[in-house]
Short mmCIF file of C-alpha atoms in Angstrom, two decimals:
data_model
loop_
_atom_site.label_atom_id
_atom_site.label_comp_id
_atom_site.label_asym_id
_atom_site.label_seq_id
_atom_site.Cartn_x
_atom_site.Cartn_y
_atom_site.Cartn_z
CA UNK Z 1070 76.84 17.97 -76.33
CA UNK Z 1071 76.89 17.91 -72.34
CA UNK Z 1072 80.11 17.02 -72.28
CA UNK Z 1073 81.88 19.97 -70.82
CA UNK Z 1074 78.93 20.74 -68.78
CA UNK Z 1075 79.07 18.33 -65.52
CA UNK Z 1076 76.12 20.08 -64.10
CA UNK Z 1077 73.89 18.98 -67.93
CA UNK Z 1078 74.90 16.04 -68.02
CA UNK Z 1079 73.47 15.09 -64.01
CA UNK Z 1080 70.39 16.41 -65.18
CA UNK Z 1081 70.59 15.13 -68.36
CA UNK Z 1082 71.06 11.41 -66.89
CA UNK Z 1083 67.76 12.11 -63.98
CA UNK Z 1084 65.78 13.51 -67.08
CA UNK Z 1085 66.44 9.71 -68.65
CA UNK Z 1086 66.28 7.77 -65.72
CA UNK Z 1087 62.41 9.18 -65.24
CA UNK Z 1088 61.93 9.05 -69.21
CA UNK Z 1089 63.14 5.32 -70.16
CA UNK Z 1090 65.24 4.64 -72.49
CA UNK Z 1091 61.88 4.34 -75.10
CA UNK Z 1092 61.27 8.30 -74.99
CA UNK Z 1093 64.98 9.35 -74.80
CA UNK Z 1094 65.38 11.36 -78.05
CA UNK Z 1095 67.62 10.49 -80.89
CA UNK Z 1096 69.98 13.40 -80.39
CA UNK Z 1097 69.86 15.39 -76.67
CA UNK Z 1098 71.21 18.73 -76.29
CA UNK Z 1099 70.54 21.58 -73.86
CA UNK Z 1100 67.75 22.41 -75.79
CA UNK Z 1101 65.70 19.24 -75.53
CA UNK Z 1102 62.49 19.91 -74.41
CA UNK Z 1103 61.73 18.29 -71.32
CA UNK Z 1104 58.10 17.74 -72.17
CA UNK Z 1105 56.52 18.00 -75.48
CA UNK Z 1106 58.57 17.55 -78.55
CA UNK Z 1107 61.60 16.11 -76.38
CA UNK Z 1108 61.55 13.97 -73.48
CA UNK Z 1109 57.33 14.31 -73.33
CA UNK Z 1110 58.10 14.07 -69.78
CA UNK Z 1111 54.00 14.76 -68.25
CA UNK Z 1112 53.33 16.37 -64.91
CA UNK Z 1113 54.16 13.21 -62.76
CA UNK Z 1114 57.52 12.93 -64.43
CA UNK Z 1115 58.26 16.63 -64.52
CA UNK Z 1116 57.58 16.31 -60.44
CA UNK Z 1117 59.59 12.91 -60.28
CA UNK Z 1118 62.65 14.96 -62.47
CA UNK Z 1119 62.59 18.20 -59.72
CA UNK Z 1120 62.29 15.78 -56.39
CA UNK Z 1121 65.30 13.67 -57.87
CA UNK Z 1122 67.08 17.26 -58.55
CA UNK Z 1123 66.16 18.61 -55.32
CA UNK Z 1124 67.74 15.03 -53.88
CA UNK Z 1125 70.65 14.95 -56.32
CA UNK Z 1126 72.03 19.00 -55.70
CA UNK Z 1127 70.84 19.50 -51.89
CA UNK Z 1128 68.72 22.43 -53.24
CA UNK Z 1129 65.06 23.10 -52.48
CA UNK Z 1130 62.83 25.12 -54.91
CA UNK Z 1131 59.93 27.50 -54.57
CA UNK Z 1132 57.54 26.15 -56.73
CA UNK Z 1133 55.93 29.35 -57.03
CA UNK Z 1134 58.47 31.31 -58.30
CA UNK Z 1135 60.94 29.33 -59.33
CA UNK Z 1136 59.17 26.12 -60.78
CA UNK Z 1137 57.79 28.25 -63.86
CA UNK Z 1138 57.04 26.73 -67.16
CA UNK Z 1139 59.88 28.63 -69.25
CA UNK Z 1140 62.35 26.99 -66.11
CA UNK Z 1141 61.26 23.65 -66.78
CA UNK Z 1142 60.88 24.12 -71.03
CA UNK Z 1143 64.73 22.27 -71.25
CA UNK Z 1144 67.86 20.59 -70.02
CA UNK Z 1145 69.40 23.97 -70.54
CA UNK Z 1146 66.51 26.14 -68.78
CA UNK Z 1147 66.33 23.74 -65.80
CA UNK Z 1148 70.10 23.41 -65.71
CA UNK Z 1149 70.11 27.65 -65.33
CA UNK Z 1150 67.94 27.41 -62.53
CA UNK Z 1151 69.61 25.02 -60.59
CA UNK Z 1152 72.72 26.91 -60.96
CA UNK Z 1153 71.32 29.77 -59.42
CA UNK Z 1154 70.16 27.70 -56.13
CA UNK Z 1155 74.31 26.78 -56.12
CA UNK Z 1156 74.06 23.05 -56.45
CA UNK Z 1157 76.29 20.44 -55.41
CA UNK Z 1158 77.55 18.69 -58.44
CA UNK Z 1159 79.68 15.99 -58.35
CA UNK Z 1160 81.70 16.52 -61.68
CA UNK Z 1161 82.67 19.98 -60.78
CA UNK Z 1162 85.86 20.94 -59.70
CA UNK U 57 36.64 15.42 -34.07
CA UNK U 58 36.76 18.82 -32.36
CA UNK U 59 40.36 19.09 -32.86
CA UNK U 60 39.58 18.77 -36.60
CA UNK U 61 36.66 21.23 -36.55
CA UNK U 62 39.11 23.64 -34.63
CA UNK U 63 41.65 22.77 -37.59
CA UNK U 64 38.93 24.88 -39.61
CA UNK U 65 37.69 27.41 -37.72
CA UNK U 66 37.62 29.20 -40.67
CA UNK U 67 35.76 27.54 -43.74
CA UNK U 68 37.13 29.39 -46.69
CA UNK U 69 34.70 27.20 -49.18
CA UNK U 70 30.85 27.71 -49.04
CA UNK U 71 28.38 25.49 -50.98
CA UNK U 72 27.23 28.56 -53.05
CA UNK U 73 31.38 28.56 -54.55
CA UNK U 74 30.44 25.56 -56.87
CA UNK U 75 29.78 25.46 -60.80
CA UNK U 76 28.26 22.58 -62.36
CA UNK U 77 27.83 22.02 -65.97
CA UNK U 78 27.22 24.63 -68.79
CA UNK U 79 23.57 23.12 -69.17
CA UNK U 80 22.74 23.34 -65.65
CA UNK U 81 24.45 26.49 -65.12
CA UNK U 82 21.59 27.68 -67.63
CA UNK U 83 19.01 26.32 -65.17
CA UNK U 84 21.31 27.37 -61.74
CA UNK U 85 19.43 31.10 -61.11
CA UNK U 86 16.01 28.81 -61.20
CA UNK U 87 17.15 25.80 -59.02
CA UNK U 88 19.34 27.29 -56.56
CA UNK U 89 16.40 28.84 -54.79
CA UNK U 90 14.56 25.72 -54.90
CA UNK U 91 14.60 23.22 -51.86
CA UNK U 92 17.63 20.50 -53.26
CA UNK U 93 15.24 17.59 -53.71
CA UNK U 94 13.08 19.42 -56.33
CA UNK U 95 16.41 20.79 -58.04
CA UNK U 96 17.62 17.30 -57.83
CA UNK U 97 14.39 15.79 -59.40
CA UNK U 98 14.11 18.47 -61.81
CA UNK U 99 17.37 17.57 -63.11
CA UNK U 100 16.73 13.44 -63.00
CA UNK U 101 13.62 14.48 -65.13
CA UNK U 102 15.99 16.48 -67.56
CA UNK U 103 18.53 13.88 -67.53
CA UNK U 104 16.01 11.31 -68.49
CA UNK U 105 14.73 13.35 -71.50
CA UNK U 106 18.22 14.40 -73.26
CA UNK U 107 18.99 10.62 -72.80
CA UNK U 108 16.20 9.76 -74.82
CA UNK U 109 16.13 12.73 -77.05
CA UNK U 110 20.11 11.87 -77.53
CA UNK U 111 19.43 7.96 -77.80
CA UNK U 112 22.36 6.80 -78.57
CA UNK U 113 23.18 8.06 -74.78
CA UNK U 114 20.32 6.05 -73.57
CA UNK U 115 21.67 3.02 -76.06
CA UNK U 116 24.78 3.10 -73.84
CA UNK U 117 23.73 3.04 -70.93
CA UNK U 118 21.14 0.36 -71.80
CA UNK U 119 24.55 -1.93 -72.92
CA UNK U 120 26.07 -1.30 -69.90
CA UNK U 121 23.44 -2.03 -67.39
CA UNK U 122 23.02 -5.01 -70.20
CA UNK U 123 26.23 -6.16 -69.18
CA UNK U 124 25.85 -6.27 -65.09
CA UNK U 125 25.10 -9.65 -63.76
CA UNK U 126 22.14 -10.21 -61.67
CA UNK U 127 20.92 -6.69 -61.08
CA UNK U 128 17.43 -8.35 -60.88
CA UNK U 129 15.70 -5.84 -62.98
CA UNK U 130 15.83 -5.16 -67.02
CA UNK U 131 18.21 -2.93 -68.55
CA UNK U 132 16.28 -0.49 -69.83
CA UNK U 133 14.89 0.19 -66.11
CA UNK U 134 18.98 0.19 -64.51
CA UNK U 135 19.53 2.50 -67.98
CA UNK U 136 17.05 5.35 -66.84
CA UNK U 137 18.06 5.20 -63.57
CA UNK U 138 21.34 5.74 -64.21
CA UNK U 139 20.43 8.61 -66.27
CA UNK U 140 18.35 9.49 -63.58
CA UNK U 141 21.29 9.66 -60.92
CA UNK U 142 23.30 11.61 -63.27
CA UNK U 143 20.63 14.29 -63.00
CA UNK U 144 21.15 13.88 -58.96
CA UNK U 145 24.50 14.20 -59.16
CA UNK U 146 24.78 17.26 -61.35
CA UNK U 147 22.46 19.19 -58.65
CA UNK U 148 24.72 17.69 -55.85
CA UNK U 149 27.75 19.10 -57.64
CA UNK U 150 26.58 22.30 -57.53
CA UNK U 151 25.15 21.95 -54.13
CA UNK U 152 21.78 23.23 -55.37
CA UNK U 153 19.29 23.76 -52.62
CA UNK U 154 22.14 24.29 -49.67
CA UNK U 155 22.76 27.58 -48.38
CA UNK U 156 24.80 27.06 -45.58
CA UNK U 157 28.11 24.97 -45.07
CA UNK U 158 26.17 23.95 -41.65
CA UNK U 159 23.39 22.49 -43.43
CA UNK U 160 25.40 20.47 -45.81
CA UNK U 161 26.26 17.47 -42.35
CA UNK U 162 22.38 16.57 -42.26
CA UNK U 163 21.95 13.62 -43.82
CA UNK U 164 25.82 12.18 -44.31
CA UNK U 165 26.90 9.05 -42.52
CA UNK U 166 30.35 8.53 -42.40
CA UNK U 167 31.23 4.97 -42.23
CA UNK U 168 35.40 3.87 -41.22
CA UNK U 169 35.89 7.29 -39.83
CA UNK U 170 38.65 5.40 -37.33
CA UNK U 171 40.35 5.47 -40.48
CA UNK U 172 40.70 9.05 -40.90
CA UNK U 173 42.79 9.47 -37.66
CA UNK U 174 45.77 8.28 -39.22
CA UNK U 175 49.11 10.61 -37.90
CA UNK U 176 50.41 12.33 -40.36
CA UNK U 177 49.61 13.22 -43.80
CA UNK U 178 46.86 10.77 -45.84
CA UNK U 179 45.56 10.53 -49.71
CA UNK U 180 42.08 9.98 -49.16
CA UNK U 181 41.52 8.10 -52.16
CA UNK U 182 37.98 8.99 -54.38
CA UNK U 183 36.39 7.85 -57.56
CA UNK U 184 33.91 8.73 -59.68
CA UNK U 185 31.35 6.73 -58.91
CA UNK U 186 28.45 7.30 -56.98
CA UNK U 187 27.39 11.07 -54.80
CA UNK U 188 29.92 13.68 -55.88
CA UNK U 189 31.82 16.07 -53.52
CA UNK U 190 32.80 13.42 -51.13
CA UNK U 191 35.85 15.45 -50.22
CA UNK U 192 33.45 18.62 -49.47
CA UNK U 193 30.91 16.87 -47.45
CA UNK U 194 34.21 15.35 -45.18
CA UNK U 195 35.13 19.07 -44.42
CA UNK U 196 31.51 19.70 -43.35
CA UNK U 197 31.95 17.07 -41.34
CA UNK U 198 34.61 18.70 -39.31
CA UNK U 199 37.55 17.20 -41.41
CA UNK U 200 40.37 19.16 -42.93
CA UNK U 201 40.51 17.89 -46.12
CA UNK U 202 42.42 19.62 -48.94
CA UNK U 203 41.29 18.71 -52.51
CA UNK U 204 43.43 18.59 -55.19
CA UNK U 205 41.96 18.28 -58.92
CA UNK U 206 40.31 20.27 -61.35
CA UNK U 207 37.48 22.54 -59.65
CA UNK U 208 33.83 23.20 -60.29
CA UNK U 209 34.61 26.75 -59.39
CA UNK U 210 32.26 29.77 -60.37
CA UNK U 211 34.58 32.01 -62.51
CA UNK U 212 35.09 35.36 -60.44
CA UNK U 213 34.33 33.81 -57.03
CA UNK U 214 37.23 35.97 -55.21
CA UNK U 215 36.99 33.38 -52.33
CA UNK U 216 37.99 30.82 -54.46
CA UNK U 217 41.80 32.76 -54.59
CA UNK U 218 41.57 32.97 -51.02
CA UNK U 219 40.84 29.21 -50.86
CA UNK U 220 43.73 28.43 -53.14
CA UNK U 221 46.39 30.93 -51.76
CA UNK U 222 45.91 28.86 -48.23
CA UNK U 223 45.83 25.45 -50.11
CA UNK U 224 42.69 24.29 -48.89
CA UNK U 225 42.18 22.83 -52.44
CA UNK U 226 44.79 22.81 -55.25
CA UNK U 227 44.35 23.42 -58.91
CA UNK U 228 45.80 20.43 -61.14
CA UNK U 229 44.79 22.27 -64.48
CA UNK U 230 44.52 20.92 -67.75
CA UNK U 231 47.22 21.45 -69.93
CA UNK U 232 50.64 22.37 -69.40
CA UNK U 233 52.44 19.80 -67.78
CA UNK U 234 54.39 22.47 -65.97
CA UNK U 235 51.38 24.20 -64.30
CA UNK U 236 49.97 20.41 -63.03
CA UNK U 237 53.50 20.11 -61.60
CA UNK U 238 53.76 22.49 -59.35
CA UNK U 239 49.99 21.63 -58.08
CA UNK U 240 51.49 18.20 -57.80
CA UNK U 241 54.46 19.77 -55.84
CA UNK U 242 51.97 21.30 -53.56
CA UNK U 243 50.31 18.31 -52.75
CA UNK U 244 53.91 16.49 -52.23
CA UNK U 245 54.52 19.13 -49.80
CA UNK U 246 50.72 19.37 -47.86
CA UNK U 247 51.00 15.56 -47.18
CA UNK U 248 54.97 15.77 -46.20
CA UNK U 249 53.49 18.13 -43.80
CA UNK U 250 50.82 16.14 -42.22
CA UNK U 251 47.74 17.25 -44.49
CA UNK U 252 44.80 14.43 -45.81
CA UNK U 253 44.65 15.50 -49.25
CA UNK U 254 41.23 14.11 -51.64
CA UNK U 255 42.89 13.37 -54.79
CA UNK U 256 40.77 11.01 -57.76
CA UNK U 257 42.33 7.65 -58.88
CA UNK U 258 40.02 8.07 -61.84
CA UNK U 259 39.47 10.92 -64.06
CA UNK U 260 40.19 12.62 -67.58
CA UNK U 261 43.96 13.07 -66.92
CA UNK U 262 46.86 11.37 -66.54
CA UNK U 263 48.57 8.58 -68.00
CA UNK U 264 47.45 4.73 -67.28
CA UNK U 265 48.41 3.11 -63.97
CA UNK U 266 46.38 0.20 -64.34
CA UNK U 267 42.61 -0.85 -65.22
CA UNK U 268 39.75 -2.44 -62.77
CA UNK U 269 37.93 -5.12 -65.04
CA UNK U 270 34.50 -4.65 -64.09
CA UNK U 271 31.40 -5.77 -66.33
CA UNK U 272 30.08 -3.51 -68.52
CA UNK U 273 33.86 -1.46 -69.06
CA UNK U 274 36.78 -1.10 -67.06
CA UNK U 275 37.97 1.36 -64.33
CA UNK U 276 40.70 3.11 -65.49
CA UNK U 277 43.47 3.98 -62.72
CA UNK U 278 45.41 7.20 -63.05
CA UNK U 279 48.98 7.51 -62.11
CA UNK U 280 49.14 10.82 -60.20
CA UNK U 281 47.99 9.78 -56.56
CA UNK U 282 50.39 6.19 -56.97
CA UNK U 283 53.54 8.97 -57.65
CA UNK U 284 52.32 11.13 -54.50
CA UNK U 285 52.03 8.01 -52.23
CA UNK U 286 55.55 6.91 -53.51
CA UNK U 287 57.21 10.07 -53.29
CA UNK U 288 55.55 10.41 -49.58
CA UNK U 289 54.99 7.24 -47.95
CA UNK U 290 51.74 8.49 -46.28
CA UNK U 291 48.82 6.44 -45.95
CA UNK U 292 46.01 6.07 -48.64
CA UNK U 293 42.38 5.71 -47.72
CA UNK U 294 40.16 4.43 -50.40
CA UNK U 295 36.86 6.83 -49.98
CA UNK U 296 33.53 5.65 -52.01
CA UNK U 297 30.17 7.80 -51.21
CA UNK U 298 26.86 6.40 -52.61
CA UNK U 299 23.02 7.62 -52.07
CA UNK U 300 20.91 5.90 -50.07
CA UNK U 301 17.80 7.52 -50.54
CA UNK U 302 18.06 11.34 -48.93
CA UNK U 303 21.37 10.13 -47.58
CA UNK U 304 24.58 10.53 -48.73
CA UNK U 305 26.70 7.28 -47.19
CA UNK U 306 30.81 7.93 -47.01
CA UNK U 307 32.98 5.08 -46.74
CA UNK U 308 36.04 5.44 -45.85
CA UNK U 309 37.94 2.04 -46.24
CA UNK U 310 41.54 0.78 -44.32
CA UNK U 311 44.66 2.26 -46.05
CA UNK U 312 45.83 0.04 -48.89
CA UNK U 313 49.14 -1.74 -48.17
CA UNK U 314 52.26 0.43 -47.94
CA UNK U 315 53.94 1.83 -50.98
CA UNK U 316 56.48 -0.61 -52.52
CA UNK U 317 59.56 0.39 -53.39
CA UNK U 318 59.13 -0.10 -56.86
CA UNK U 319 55.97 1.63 -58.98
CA UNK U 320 55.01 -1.54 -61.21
CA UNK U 321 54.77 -3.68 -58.00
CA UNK U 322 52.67 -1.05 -55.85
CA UNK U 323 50.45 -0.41 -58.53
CA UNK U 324 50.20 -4.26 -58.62
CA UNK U 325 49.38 -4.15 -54.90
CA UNK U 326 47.26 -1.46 -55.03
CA UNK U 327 45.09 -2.92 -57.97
CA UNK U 328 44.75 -6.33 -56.08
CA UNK U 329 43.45 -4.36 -53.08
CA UNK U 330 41.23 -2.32 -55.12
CA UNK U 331 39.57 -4.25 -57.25
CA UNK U 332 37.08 -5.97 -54.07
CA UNK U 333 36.05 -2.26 -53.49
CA UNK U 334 35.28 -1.49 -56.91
CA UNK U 335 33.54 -4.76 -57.69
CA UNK U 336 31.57 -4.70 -54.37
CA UNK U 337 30.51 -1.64 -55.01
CA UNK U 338 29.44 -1.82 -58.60
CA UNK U 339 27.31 -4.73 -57.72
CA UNK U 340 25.87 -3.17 -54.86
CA UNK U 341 24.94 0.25 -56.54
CA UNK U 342 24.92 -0.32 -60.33
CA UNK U 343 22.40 2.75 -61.02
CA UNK U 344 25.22 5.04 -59.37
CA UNK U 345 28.04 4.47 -61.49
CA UNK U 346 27.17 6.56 -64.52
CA UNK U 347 30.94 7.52 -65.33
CA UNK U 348 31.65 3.81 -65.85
CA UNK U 349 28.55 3.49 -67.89
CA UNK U 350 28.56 6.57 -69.52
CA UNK U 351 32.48 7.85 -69.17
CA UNK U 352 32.53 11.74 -70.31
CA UNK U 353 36.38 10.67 -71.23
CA UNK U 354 38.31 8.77 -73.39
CA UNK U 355 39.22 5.91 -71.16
CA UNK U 356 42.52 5.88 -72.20
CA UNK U 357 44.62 8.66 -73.82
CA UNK U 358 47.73 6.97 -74.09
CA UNK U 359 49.15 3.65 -73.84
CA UNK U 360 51.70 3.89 -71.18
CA UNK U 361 51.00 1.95 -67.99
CA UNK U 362 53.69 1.30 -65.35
CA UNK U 363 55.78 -1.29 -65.86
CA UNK U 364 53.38 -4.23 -67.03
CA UNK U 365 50.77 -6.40 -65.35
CA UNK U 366 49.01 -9.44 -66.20
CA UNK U 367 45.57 -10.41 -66.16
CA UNK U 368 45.78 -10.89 -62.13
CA UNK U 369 47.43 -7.38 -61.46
CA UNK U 370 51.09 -9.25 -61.35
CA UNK U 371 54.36 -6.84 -61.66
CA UNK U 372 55.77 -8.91 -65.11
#
């Protein structure tokens, strides 16, 4: 699913890494839900997940503005956001 | 302490800010006027009387107070005054009978205040047990404390926006995960900055960190403040406040050990430093711990704890 995207696939793998391997969802895809009905990530994990991503892409976020609940809703929605901060990822060319 | 009473120079929060309960709010236009020790008895008296009207309320409380050892005094007697206190502490909440923010120091004693001039950022540590407001009383004091929970705040109170646009407390609302996020990220970000933030181990909320066996019912241990301390490193200050009489007594104990590196084995640590506190405490002022004897919450909404520990709070 993630597979062409190197940027989903970083998040993807913090997202689990916070989760466990108990609450990681049968199938993942950018539109599994980070919190309920998905990864049921709560509010401690959902500020573990953005600290790690903050670490991970040298980015910082305005949590006013930026850390909104329709950013944070999925892999894909938190993915977009990052991309607009213009992350370091690793897998990209 | 001057520098700290400079650090607020401009109180944003005033005792008349508070909301208390829907049933004393209904009783609030009467009291407030009232001198606090008649709203406060008023309330003890009311407190007494739904407990018996409701007596399945006064039943629990009776078990629990059943259940403490050597309390040198029947149950039924520790039952009512727990009941009692409850009515206390619902009149402190609202600060009933206190005007002025400069009124509020007479009659606190703050014990361990050495341990309040820590550098940097700190979690002072509360529970519910015993006088409420501990956090508010410590910026009456002269200390800038932030709180960070839910808030007793009178709907339409513009100061209250004020108070939150300059973070002097933070809003961890109920429900969305999202929304308690970013009033977690705040808080990550006051204490990275060098701000003592009052944050509850206990409470409705959260997922499991660990339990305090205690007679009577277990303290449950929320997660929130453990993540904060491991995500900043500051200092935590355990903070219990009791009534001793007219006075409200604030102890503010020596930070628990630094965070471990890894969450099972600091929550360990933490539990093995906490559970002295809470014990000591619980013997010491059984009547004052109505949330352990009568817990408005389910004591635990989900299973999940960090990691696992055994019976004596080891990392397994």
């Amino acid at each position: 699913m993630t597979a062409g995207d190197p940027l989903l696939v970083e998040i993807r793998d913090l997202v689990e890494a916070v989760a466990g391997p108990r609450r990681v969802p049968s199938h993942v895809g950018p539109e599994t839900r980070l919190s309920e009905g998905g990864f049921w990530l709560d509010s401690i994990e959902l500020l573990q997940v953005v600290v790690a991503c903050e670490e991970r892409f040298a980015i910082v976020f305005d949590p006013t503005r930026e850390l909104t609940a329709s950013a944070l809703e999925t892999l894909e929605s938190l993915s977009a956001l990052i991309r607009t901060k213009g992350a370091r990822i690793s897998g990209a060319p | 302490m001057t520098r700290a009473i400079t650090a607020l120079a401009r109180p944003r929060i005033t005792p008349g800010m508070f909301h208390t309960s829907s049933r004393v709010s209904a009783l609030e236009r009467v009291l407030r006027p009232l001198p606090g020790p008649v709203s406060e008895a008023v309330l003890a008296t009311a407190a007494i009387a739904d407990g018996l009207v409701h007596a399945t309320r006064f039943r629990r409380a009776r078990a629990w107070a059943a259940a403490q050892p050597g309390v040198g005094q029947p149950p039924w007697r520790l039952a009512l005054a727990l009941l009692a206190n409850h009515g206390r502490f619902c009149a402190e909440e609202a600060f009933l009978g206190v005007s002025r923010l400069e009124d509020l120091p007479r009659g606190v004693i703050l014990e361990g205040q050495a341990h309040l001039d820590v550098a940097g950022g700190a979690i002072l540590l509360g529970f519910h047990l015993g006088s409420p407001q501990a956090w508010f009383h410590l910026r009456a004091l002269g200390y800038p404390v932030r709180f960070a929970g839910r808030l007793a705040r009178k709907a339409g109170d513009p100061r209250w926006a004020e108070a939150l646009q300059a973070r002097e407390v933070i809003r961890l609302p109920e429900g969305s995960p999202q929304e308690r996020m970013r009033g977690l990220y705040h808080i990550r970000d006051l204490l990275r900055d060098g701000a003592m933030v009052f944050l509850t181990a206990d409470g409705p909320f959260g997922r499991e960190a660990f339990r305090i066996d205690l007679p009577g019912g277990p303290l449950v241990v929320r997660r929130g403040w453990l993540a904060l301390r491991s995500l900043t490193r500051v200092p935590t200050l355990p903070v219990l406040a009791h009534r001793d009489g007219r006075h409200h007594i604030i102890v503010v104990h020596p930070a628990l050990p630094p965070p471990a590196v890894d969450l099972a084995r600091d929550a360990a640590q933490c539990r093995a430093a906490l559970t002295p506190l809470i014990e000591s405490y619980v013997r010491r002022f059984p009547a004052q711990c109505r949330y352990l004897a009568l817990p408005p919450w389910p004591a635990s909404p989900d299973d999940e704890t960090i990691g696992a520990l055994d019976s004596e709070g080891r990392a397994t």
